[in-house]
Structures are given as structure tokens and as C-alpha cells.
Amino acid sequence: MKITGVELRRIAMPLVAPFRTSFGTETSRDVLLVRVVTPDAEGWSECVAMAEPLYSSEYVDGAAEVIRRFLLPALPKNLDAGDVARALEPIKGHRMAKAAVETAVLDAQLKAAGESFGRFLGAARSRVPCGVSVGIMDSIPQLLDAVGGYLDEGYVRIKLKIEPGWDVEPVRAVRERFGDDVLLQVDANAAYSLTDARRLARLDAFDLLLIEQPLANDDLVQHAKLATRLRTPICLDESIESAEHAAAAIALGSCSIINIKPGRIGGYLEARRIHDLCRANGIAVWCGGMLETGLGRAANVALAALPGFTLPGDTSGSRRYYATDVTEPFELVDGHLEVPSGPGIGVEPIPSVLDEVTTSAEWIAL
Ligand code: OSB
Ligand code: MG
């Protein structure tokens, strides 16, 4: 496949409500979209890097810069999506930027071939069960209102963001109000240290599905130590940036569950490798989210349909994030989202919406 050129487009997407985590509060996403143009088809992707380097070292201005200055010039003139990662390998890190490039190339290639993302990746089902990630709130009553609303919408699993000072009490309040049958998990975004093990062990009483990323991203050894002190299974998010990291975490006993976010690990092909590795090792995986628009969501939902994704993902409906999505909205039916079946990611941006939210666009001829 030959690429004619690439458009880097920035869009401003206000969230329906502020989303607070242990690392910061998001009120709007500044999203970088990548459009790959070939003679036969166009491919789209969404870079998940956030405005500031608080979740990981990447940030959206940096991702745009590394794509235009280093990644696009490194692509061969004639390429297959399966060659992209190898071509970009000499450039260290910048996995979210690399994932955006590879995904747009893959979308163009699959659209030209008439094959869906789900089929290409090996999806085993046509719809996926959905969870929702609930931010840190100002008060417990406010949290209970939010969780109640999501349960009414049909979400099959609730994830509560936690941090020191907002952990045992909100979890207890949700259990007391909504009962023991709700699938419930927590995400600390690396806000604790091993000296908090006794506090974290108090969460064991609430029968959580998992605790996500309690400790620092680069501390697999301490996660393994913490795992021996908790009954709640440990799931890693920030720590896993590649299949090699996943293999190390499994070997060390740092986690028994992995949150797979294609952006964090450099793309959907690496995501499938981690899925395969985990499946072979009895490690459950689920599809994480980065507050994606419909463009990123479409591909995530396809990935979440692979057979090893045995836990509900952070693949929520469009309205959980945005009043107006850039694609046709993803809507929950009976707690599930349907896997797009059209060619490539199976969705397109709606031109009028895209124009309205665009803050800049740059064409790079290749
Ligand atoms: O840690 O999973 C996370 C959002 C942004 C950055 C990190 C995380 C999240 C979420 C939201 O939890 C998941 C989603 O619904 O997209
Ligand atoms: Mg997380």
C-alpha cells in the first residue's frame, strides 16, 4: 500500500462532566486525529495522549510533533500495516503516537480490503459487555447518584477511581447502597506505595473484581510484594507498555489481570500479542479506555470481542463522555455495545461535527 499523505487534525471535545482521577481532573479532551490517505481508501485513528503528561509521559503536542518529525518520515514508501511497528522501532517510546499511526494505516488497509477490524483481530462475538469508570467525586451522595445513574443505564460493571482519602469509604458506600451482586473494581492510577498495604487490604472485605495499578508504573517488584498481602486481585494498567512488560509482570507475579489499552502499548497488533500471551498464561484481560471518541471506541470494541477479554471493559457509550460524538454515537443495549461490522474500524467521522470541533488541521504529503 502507498500512502499519499497524512492529515493531523486536532479537535476539542468537552466532556459531559469533569472526570477526576488521582492524577488530575479532565474537563475537555484535546484529541489528535490521524487520517491516512491512500489511492484506494482513507484510514482514521485517534491518539489517546492527553493534554498533559500526567497519566504517562506522553502528551498530545508531543505526539503530534513526534509523528510529523520522526514517525512519518520513517515509514517505507510501500507498506503493509504489519510493517509499521518494525519501521518505527528505532524511535524509542512514544507508543501512543506510534499506535495512532499504525491504527490509521491498518484502518485504510482494511477498508481497501473490505475487512472489519473485529474480523481481522479475531473477534469471537458480535457485542461486548460494558463497564464504566467513575471519577472521584466531592461527596459520597454525589458518587452514589452517579453510580445509580450508570446502573440504571445498564452498565454491567462499575469502576471507582480511588486515591488516599477516597478509597474504603466510597467502596463501602457503593456496596451498602447497591448490594454485593454489582461487579465492582477500583483504579488508583499509581497513587499508593507499599507502605499503604494495610489500608489497601481493607478493600478485601468488599469482594472487588480487582484493584487496578495501586503502585508506581515502574514498580513490578513491589506490585508482586503487594499481591501477597491482598486478597483482591491486582490488575496492571500503566505498568504494561509492551508484551515484554506483560511477560515480566506475569513471571514476577505482579498481577493476575491486565488492562489492555492499545494506545499505551503501541497499537492493536501488540494488544493482540498481549491478549495471546495472557490467554496462554491464565491471565484475564479487559479493554481499558482513555475517554476516546467514537473513532477510538470503534477499534476498542472490536478488540474487546477477542476471546481472552473475559472481563467487561471501560468501553462505555458515547454519552458517558460527550454530548455529541464525532461518529454516530455508540449506544448501550442491554449493557452491551455492538462490534462494528463494516470495513476497517467500521465508523467514519461525521463531516459537519468534525468541522465544528476542529481546532487545527495540517496536511503532510508523503
Ligand atoms: O486509568 O483507566 C485509566 C481515563 C483516562 C486515563 C486513564 C484512565 C482512564 C479511565 C477512563 O479510567 C476509561 C474510559 O472510560 O475511557
Ligand atoms: Mg487505569
mmCIF file of N, CA and C in Angstrom, residues 163-267:
data_model
loop_
_atom_site.group_PDB
_atom_site.id
_atom_site.type_symbol
_atom_site.label_atom_id
_atom_site.label_comp_id
_atom_site.label_asym_id
_atom_site.label_seq_id
_atom_site.Cartn_x
_atom_site.Cartn_y
_atom_site.Cartn_z
ATOM 1 N N GLU A 163 -8.053 7.203 45.520
ATOM 2 C CA GLU A 163 -6.783 7.822 45.906
ATOM 3 C C GLU A 163 -6.773 7.833 47.436
ATOM 4 N N PRO A 164 -5.614 8.055 48.049
ATOM 5 C CA PRO A 164 -5.597 8.113 49.516
ATOM 6 C C PRO A 164 -6.614 9.153 50.003
ATOM 7 N N GLY A 165 -7.493 8.746 50.900
ATOM 8 C CA GLY A 165 -8.551 9.638 51.379
ATOM 9 C C GLY A 165 -9.877 9.425 50.676
ATOM 10 N N TRP A 166 -9.877 8.694 49.571
ATOM 11 C CA TRP A 166 -11.108 8.370 48.831
ATOM 12 C C TRP A 166 -10.981 6.926 48.351
ATOM 13 N N ASP A 167 -11.113 5.996 49.331
ATOM 14 C CA ASP A 167 -10.970 4.590 48.929
ATOM 15 C C ASP A 167 -11.955 3.683 49.683
ATOM 16 N N VAL A 168 -11.669 3.385 50.956
ATOM 17 C CA VAL A 168 -12.527 2.426 51.665
ATOM 18 C C VAL A 168 -13.960 2.952 51.794
ATOM 19 N N GLU A 169 -14.105 4.240 52.140
ATOM 20 C CA GLU A 169 -15.458 4.780 52.381
ATOM 21 C C GLU A 169 -16.324 4.778 51.121
ATOM 22 N N PRO A 170 -15.850 5.289 50.003
ATOM 23 C CA PRO A 170 -16.708 5.224 48.815
ATOM 24 C C PRO A 170 -17.039 3.791 48.381
ATOM 25 N N VAL A 171 -16.077 2.884 48.515
ATOM 26 C CA VAL A 171 -16.348 1.486 48.141
ATOM 27 C C VAL A 171 -17.422 0.908 49.062
ATOM 28 N N ARG A 172 -17.282 1.165 50.368
ATOM 29 C CA ARG A 172 -18.290 0.658 51.305
ATOM 30 C C ARG A 172 -19.672 1.234 51.001
ATOM 31 N N ALA A 173 -19.708 2.543 50.705
ATOM 32 C CA ALA A 173 -20.995 3.206 50.445
ATOM 33 C C ALA A 173 -21.678 2.601 49.210
ATOM 34 N N VAL A 174 -20.890 2.332 48.173
ATOM 35 C CA VAL A 174 -21.472 1.750 46.955
ATOM 36 C C VAL A 174 -21.966 0.333 47.232
ATOM 37 N N ARG A 175 -21.190 -0.452 47.976
ATOM 38 C CA ARG A 175 -21.638 -1.815 48.335
ATOM 39 C C ARG A 175 -22.925 -1.766 49.168
ATOM 40 N N GLU A 176 -22.958 -0.845 50.148
ATOM 41 C CA GLU A 176 -24.138 -0.781 51.028
ATOM 42 C C GLU A 176 -25.378 -0.386 50.242
ATOM 43 N N ARG A 177 -25.222 0.582 49.307
ATOM 44 C CA ARG A 177 -26.395 1.062 48.580
ATOM 45 C C ARG A 177 -26.831 0.079 47.494
ATOM 46 N N PHE A 178 -25.879 -0.475 46.756
ATOM 47 C CA PHE A 178 -26.241 -1.238 45.551
ATOM 48 C C PHE A 178 -26.063 -2.748 45.684
ATOM 49 N N GLY A 179 -25.542 -3.185 46.817
ATOM 50 C CA GLY A 179 -25.500 -4.621 47.090
ATOM 51 C C GLY A 179 -24.238 -5.333 46.623
ATOM 52 N N ASP A 180 -24.175 -6.610 46.989
ATOM 53 C CA ASP A 180 -22.968 -7.400 46.732
ATOM 54 C C ASP A 180 -22.908 -7.979 45.326
ATOM 55 N N ASP A 181 -24.014 -7.892 44.580
ATOM 56 C CA ASP A 181 -24.018 -8.508 43.250
ATOM 57 C C ASP A 181 -23.400 -7.628 42.168
ATOM 58 N N VAL A 182 -23.283 -6.320 42.468
ATOM 59 C CA VAL A 182 -22.703 -5.419 41.457
ATOM 60 C C VAL A 182 -21.239 -5.780 41.239
ATOM 61 N N LEU A 183 -20.847 -5.955 39.973
ATOM 62 C CA LEU A 183 -19.427 -6.163 39.675
ATOM 63 C C LEU A 183 -18.727 -4.828 39.908
ATOM 64 N N LEU A 184 -17.783 -4.833 40.861
ATOM 65 C CA LEU A 184 -17.168 -3.581 41.317
ATOM 66 C C LEU A 184 -15.650 -3.725 41.354
ATOM 67 N N GLN A 185 -14.955 -2.702 40.873
ATOM 68 C CA GLN A 185 -13.496 -2.690 40.924
ATOM 69 C C GLN A 185 -13.024 -1.267 41.150
ATOM 70 N N VAL A 186 -11.733 -1.111 41.476
ATOM 71 C CA VAL A 186 -11.200 0.227 41.754
ATOM 72 C C VAL A 186 -9.920 0.459 40.955
ATOM 73 N N ASP A 187 -9.612 1.734 40.723
ATOM 74 C CA ASP A 187 -8.414 2.114 39.962
ATOM 75 C C ASP A 187 -7.714 3.258 40.682
ATOM 76 N N ALA A 188 -6.459 3.021 41.097
ATOM 77 C CA ALA A 188 -5.719 4.019 41.881
ATOM 78 C C ALA A 188 -4.800 4.884 41.022
ATOM 79 N N ASN A 189 -4.596 4.526 39.775
ATOM 80 C CA ASN A 189 -3.654 5.277 38.928
ATOM 81 C C ASN A 189 -2.344 5.595 39.670
ATOM 82 N N ALA A 190 -1.806 4.554 40.302
ATOM 83 C CA ALA A 190 -0.452 4.642 40.879
ATOM 84 C C ALA A 190 -0.353 5.581 42.081
ATOM 85 N N ALA A 191 -1.445 5.778 42.803
ATOM 86 C CA ALA A 191 -1.457 6.778 43.875
ATOM 87 C C ALA A 191 -0.947 6.274 45.223
ATOM 88 N N TYR A 192 -0.641 4.972 45.343
ATOM 89 C CA TYR A 192 -0.252 4.429 46.653
ATOM 90 C C TYR A 192 1.195 3.949 46.625
ATOM 91 N N SER A 193 1.698 3.615 47.829
ATOM 92 C CA SER A 193 3.001 2.962 47.920
ATOM 93 C C SER A 193 2.838 1.714 48.784
ATOM 94 N N LEU A 194 3.888 0.901 48.803
ATOM 95 C CA LEU A 194 3.786 -0.380 49.514
ATOM 96 C C LEU A 194 3.485 -0.182 51.008
ATOM 97 N N THR A 195 3.833 0.959 51.550
ATOM 98 C CA THR A 195 3.529 1.219 52.969
ATOM 99 C C THR A 195 2.020 1.366 53.202
ATOM 100 N N ASP A 196 1.241 1.481 52.141
ATOM 101 C CA ASP A 196 -0.224 1.553 52.262
ATOM 102 C C ASP A 196 -0.876 0.165 52.216
ATOM 103 N N ALA A 197 -0.070 -0.901 52.254
ATOM 104 C CA ALA A 197 -0.621 -2.251 52.065
ATOM 105 C C ALA A 197 -1.743 -2.565 53.050
ATOM 106 N N ARG A 198 -1.579 -2.153 54.317
ATOM 107 C CA ARG A 198 -2.624 -2.454 55.299
ATOM 108 C C ARG A 198 -3.926 -1.744 54.968
ATOM 109 N N ARG A 199 -3.819 -0.508 54.545
ATOM 110 C CA ARG A 199 -5.030 0.243 54.154
ATOM 111 C C ARG A 199 -5.693 -0.439 52.955
ATOM 112 N N LEU A 200 -4.877 -0.790 51.957
ATOM 113 C CA LEU A 200 -5.445 -1.409 50.748
ATOM 114 C C LEU A 200 -6.082 -2.762 51.068
ATOM 115 N N ALA A 201 -5.527 -3.461 52.055
ATOM 116 C CA ALA A 201 -6.078 -4.776 52.429
ATOM 117 C C ALA A 201 -7.486 -4.630 53.013
ATOM 118 N N ARG A 202 -7.834 -3.436 53.489
ATOM 119 C CA ARG A 202 -9.210 -3.231 53.992
ATOM 120 C C ARG A 202 -10.231 -3.327 52.862
ATOM 121 N N LEU A 203 -9.761 -3.132 51.638
ATOM 122 C CA LEU A 203 -10.669 -3.274 50.486
ATOM 123 C C LEU A 203 -11.046 -4.738 50.250
ATOM 124 N N ASP A 204 -10.261 -5.663 50.816
ATOM 125 C CA ASP A 204 -10.540 -7.094 50.637
ATOM 126 C C ASP A 204 -11.949 -7.460 51.109
ATOM 127 N N ALA A 205 -12.457 -6.705 52.075
ATOM 128 C CA ALA A 205 -13.774 -7.019 52.656
ATOM 129 C C ALA A 205 -14.910 -6.825 51.649
ATOM 130 N N PHE A 206 -14.644 -6.124 50.548
ATOM 131 C CA PHE A 206 -15.749 -5.734 49.653
ATOM 132 C C PHE A 206 -15.836 -6.563 48.386
ATOM 133 N N ASP A 207 -15.046 -7.628 48.317
ATOM 134 C CA ASP A 207 -15.184 -8.576 47.225
ATOM 135 C C ASP A 207 -15.081 -7.886 45.855
ATOM 136 N N LEU A 208 -14.016 -7.119 45.683
ATOM 137 C CA LEU A 208 -13.814 -6.404 44.412
ATOM 138 C C LEU A 208 -13.278 -7.360 43.352
ATOM 139 N N LEU A 209 -13.616 -7.080 42.102
ATOM 140 C CA LEU A 209 -13.078 -7.873 40.987
ATOM 141 C C LEU A 209 -11.567 -7.723 40.917
ATOM 142 N N LEU A 210 -11.094 -6.503 41.200
ATOM 143 C CA LEU A 210 -9.670 -6.220 41.065
ATOM 144 C C LEU A 210 -9.365 -4.828 41.596
ATOM 145 N N ILE A 211 -8.077 -4.611 41.884
ATOM 146 C CA ILE A 211 -7.580 -3.256 42.118
ATOM 147 C C ILE A 211 -6.576 -2.959 41.016
ATOM 148 N N GLU A 212 -6.816 -1.858 40.309
ATOM 149 C CA GLU A 212 -6.005 -1.509 39.141
ATOM 150 C C GLU A 212 -4.895 -0.533 39.542
ATOM 151 N N GLN A 213 -3.688 -0.863 39.143
ATOM 152 C CA GLN A 213 -2.495 -0.010 39.276
ATOM 153 C C GLN A 213 -2.412 0.715 40.619
ATOM 154 N N PRO A 214 -2.295 -0.050 41.723
ATOM 155 C CA PRO A 214 -2.165 0.643 43.004
ATOM 156 C C PRO A 214 -0.851 1.410 43.148
ATOM 157 N N LEU A 215 0.259 0.855 42.629
ATOM 158 C CA LEU A 215 1.589 1.435 42.868
ATOM 159 C C LEU A 215 2.178 2.032 41.597
ATOM 160 N N ALA A 216 3.384 2.550 41.714
ATOM 161 C CA ALA A 216 4.027 3.266 40.603
ATOM 162 C C ALA A 216 4.150 2.400 39.349
ATOM 163 N N ASN A 217 4.149 3.061 38.211
ATOM 164 C CA ASN A 217 4.147 2.338 36.938
ATOM 165 C C ASN A 217 5.391 1.484 36.751
ATOM 166 N N ASP A 218 6.536 1.923 37.298
ATOM 167 C CA ASP A 218 7.781 1.177 37.041
ATOM 168 C C ASP A 218 8.120 0.213 38.175
ATOM 169 N N ASP A 219 7.138 -0.157 38.990
ATOM 170 C CA ASP A 219 7.465 -1.000 40.134
ATOM 171 C C ASP A 219 6.784 -2.367 40.137
ATOM 172 N N LEU A 220 7.249 -3.222 39.223
ATOM 173 C CA LEU A 220 6.687 -4.578 39.150
ATOM 174 C C LEU A 220 7.016 -5.379 40.395
ATOM 175 N N VAL A 221 8.200 -5.188 40.966
ATOM 176 C CA VAL A 221 8.617 -5.975 42.133
ATOM 177 C C VAL A 221 7.726 -5.657 43.331
ATOM 178 N N GLN A 222 7.465 -4.365 43.555
ATOM 179 C CA GLN A 222 6.610 -4.003 44.703
ATOM 180 C C GLN A 222 5.165 -4.452 44.480
ATOM 181 N N HIS A 223 4.703 -4.432 43.230
ATOM 182 C CA HIS A 223 3.356 -4.968 42.975
ATOM 183 C C HIS A 223 3.308 -6.457 43.342
ATOM 184 N N ALA A 224 4.373 -7.185 43.046
ATOM 185 C CA ALA A 224 4.409 -8.613 43.391
ATOM 186 C C ALA A 224 4.357 -8.787 44.902
ATOM 187 N N LYS A 225 5.063 -7.913 45.629
ATOM 188 C CA LYS A 225 5.014 -7.991 47.104
ATOM 189 C C LYS A 225 3.612 -7.665 47.606
ATOM 190 N N LEU A 226 3.021 -6.630 47.036
ATOM 191 C CA LEU A 226 1.671 -6.241 47.460
ATOM 192 C C LEU A 226 0.677 -7.374 47.198
ATOM 193 N N ALA A 227 0.869 -8.068 46.085
ATOM 194 C CA ALA A 227 -0.057 -9.152 45.722
ATOM 195 C C ALA A 227 -0.121 -10.224 46.806
ATOM 196 N N THR A 228 0.993 -10.434 47.507
ATOM 197 C CA THR A 228 0.998 -11.461 48.567
ATOM 198 C C THR A 228 0.249 -10.972 49.802
ATOM 199 N N ARG A 229 -0.043 -9.681 49.877
ATOM 200 C CA ARG A 229 -0.691 -9.121 51.076
ATOM 201 C C ARG A 229 -2.154 -8.769 50.858
ATOM 202 N N LEU A 230 -2.647 -8.934 49.619
ATOM 203 C CA LEU A 230 -4.047 -8.614 49.316
ATOM 204 C C LEU A 230 -4.762 -9.861 48.827
ATOM 205 N N ARG A 231 -6.042 -9.949 49.145
ATOM 206 C CA ARG A 231 -6.869 -10.986 48.552
ATOM 207 C C ARG A 231 -7.428 -10.483 47.220
ATOM 208 N N THR A 232 -7.654 -9.149 47.141
ATOM 209 C CA THR A 232 -8.153 -8.542 45.904
ATOM 210 C C THR A 232 -7.104 -8.725 44.793
ATOM 211 N N PRO A 233 -7.499 -9.255 43.635
ATOM 212 C CA PRO A 233 -6.524 -9.430 42.555
ATOM 213 C C PRO A 233 -5.954 -8.083 42.068
ATOM 214 N N ILE A 234 -4.670 -8.073 41.754
ATOM 215 C CA ILE A 234 -4.053 -6.858 41.212
ATOM 216 C C ILE A 234 -4.105 -6.908 39.693
ATOM 217 N N CYS A 235 -4.544 -5.773 39.117
ATOM 218 C CA CYS A 235 -4.574 -5.587 37.667
ATOM 219 C C CYS A 235 -3.613 -4.458 37.342
ATOM 220 N N LEU A 236 -2.814 -4.616 36.302
ATOM 221 C CA LEU A 236 -1.906 -3.531 35.919
ATOM 222 C C LEU A 236 -2.406 -2.812 34.675
ATOM 223 N N ASP A 237 -2.229 -1.490 34.687
ATOM 224 C CA ASP A 237 -2.556 -0.625 33.554
ATOM 225 C C ASP A 237 -1.252 0.077 33.143
ATOM 226 N N GLU A 238 -0.912 1.185 33.819
ATOM 227 C CA GLU A 238 0.262 1.998 33.462
ATOM 228 C C GLU A 238 1.554 1.187 33.351
ATOM 229 N N SER A 239 1.714 0.136 34.143
ATOM 230 C CA SER A 239 2.977 -0.632 34.149
ATOM 231 C C SER A 239 3.230 -1.405 32.867
ATOM 232 N N ILE A 240 2.177 -1.692 32.112
ATOM 233 C CA ILE A 240 2.335 -2.603 30.971
ATOM 234 C C ILE A 240 2.365 -1.808 29.663
ATOM 235 N N GLU A 241 3.562 -1.613 29.131
ATOM 236 C CA GLU A 241 3.705 -0.839 27.890
ATOM 237 C C GLU A 241 4.071 -1.717 26.702
ATOM 238 N N SER A 242 4.174 -3.029 26.910
ATOM 239 C CA SER A 242 4.553 -3.922 25.805
ATOM 240 C C SER A 242 4.277 -5.357 26.223
ATOM 241 N N ALA A 243 4.361 -6.263 25.259
ATOM 242 C CA ALA A 243 4.217 -7.686 25.574
ATOM 243 C C ALA A 243 5.349 -8.148 26.487
ATOM 244 N N GLU A 244 6.534 -7.535 26.339
ATOM 245 C CA GLU A 244 7.660 -7.904 27.214
ATOM 246 C C GLU A 244 7.357 -7.538 28.671
ATOM 247 N N HIS A 245 6.790 -6.348 28.860
ATOM 248 C CA HIS A 245 6.406 -5.955 30.229
ATOM 249 C C HIS A 245 5.359 -6.925 30.779
ATOM 250 N N ALA A 246 4.417 -7.313 29.931
ATOM 251 C CA ALA A 246 3.374 -8.237 30.385
ATOM 252 C C ALA A 246 4.008 -9.559 30.802
ATOM 253 N N ALA A 247 4.956 -10.044 30.001
ATOM 254 C CA ALA A 247 5.624 -11.312 30.330
ATOM 255 C C ALA A 247 6.372 -11.188 31.656
ATOM 256 N N ALA A 248 7.033 -10.047 31.871
ATOM 257 C CA ALA A 248 7.785 -9.840 33.120
ATOM 258 C C ALA A 248 6.829 -9.794 34.312
ATOM 259 N N ALA A 249 5.723 -9.095 34.153
ATOM 260 C CA ALA A 249 4.755 -8.971 35.250
ATOM 261 C C ALA A 249 4.165 -10.333 35.611
ATOM 262 N N ILE A 250 3.906 -11.140 34.589
ATOM 263 C CA ILE A 250 3.351 -12.474 34.845
ATOM 264 C C ILE A 250 4.399 -13.334 35.557
ATOM 265 N N ALA A 251 5.638 -13.286 35.075
ATOM 266 C CA ALA A 251 6.702 -14.104 35.669
ATOM 267 C C ALA A 251 6.950 -13.709 37.122
ATOM 268 N N LEU A 252 6.872 -12.420 37.425
ATOM 269 C CA LEU A 252 7.143 -11.939 38.784
ATOM 270 C C LEU A 252 5.950 -12.109 39.723
ATOM 271 N N GLY A 253 4.775 -12.365 39.156
ATOM 272 C CA GLY A 253 3.573 -12.426 39.998
ATOM 273 C C GLY A 253 3.082 -11.041 40.393
ATOM 274 N N SER A 254 3.343 -10.051 39.555
ATOM 275 C CA SER A 254 2.948 -8.667 39.874
ATOM 276 C C SER A 254 1.461 -8.430 39.696
ATOM 277 N N CYS A 255 0.808 -9.262 38.903
ATOM 278 C CA CYS A 255 -0.622 -9.070 38.647
ATOM 279 C C CYS A 255 -1.230 -10.389 38.204
ATOM 280 N N SER A 256 -2.549 -10.483 38.321
ATOM 281 C CA SER A 256 -3.237 -11.661 37.776
ATOM 282 C C SER A 256 -4.225 -11.256 36.699
ATOM 283 N N ILE A 257 -4.286 -9.941 36.408
ATOM 284 C CA ILE A 257 -5.202 -9.396 35.403
ATOM 285 C C ILE A 257 -4.476 -8.226 34.732
ATOM 286 N N ILE A 258 -4.711 -8.048 33.426
ATOM 287 C CA ILE A 258 -4.107 -6.902 32.728
ATOM 288 C C ILE A 258 -5.185 -6.106 31.994
ATOM 289 N N ASN A 259 -5.120 -4.784 32.153
ATOM 290 C CA ASN A 259 -5.946 -3.840 31.401
ATOM 291 C C ASN A 259 -5.185 -3.542 30.107
ATOM 292 N N ILE A 260 -5.740 -3.925 28.974
ATOM 293 C CA ILE A 260 -5.084 -3.663 27.692
ATOM 294 C C ILE A 260 -5.653 -2.392 27.081
ATOM 295 N N LYS A 261 -4.762 -1.396 26.915
ATOM 296 C CA LYS A 261 -5.123 -0.170 26.185
ATOM 297 C C LYS A 261 -4.202 -0.109 24.983
ATOM 298 N N PRO A 262 -4.744 -0.217 23.790
ATOM 299 C CA PRO A 262 -3.890 -0.265 22.606
ATOM 300 C C PRO A 262 -2.965 0.950 22.484
ATOM 301 N N GLY A 263 -3.428 2.132 22.872
ATOM 302 C CA GLY A 263 -2.578 3.316 22.774
ATOM 303 C C GLY A 263 -1.348 3.203 23.657
ATOM 304 N N ARG A 264 -1.544 2.742 24.885
ATOM 305 C CA ARG A 264 -0.451 2.657 25.858
ATOM 306 C C ARG A 264 0.663 1.713 25.412
ATOM 307 N N ILE A 265 0.320 0.693 24.650
ATOM 308 C CA ILE A 265 1.286 -0.356 24.306
ATOM 309 C C ILE A 265 1.726 -0.309 22.847
ATOM 310 N N GLY A 266 1.320 0.734 22.115
ATOM 311 C CA GLY A 266 1.834 0.909 20.757
ATOM 312 C C GLY A 266 0.955 0.367 19.659
ATOM 313 N N GLY A 267 -0.254 -0.077 19.973
ATOM 314 C CA GLY A 267 -1.176 -0.428 18.886
ATOM 315 C C GLY A 267 -1.941 -1.720 19.085
#
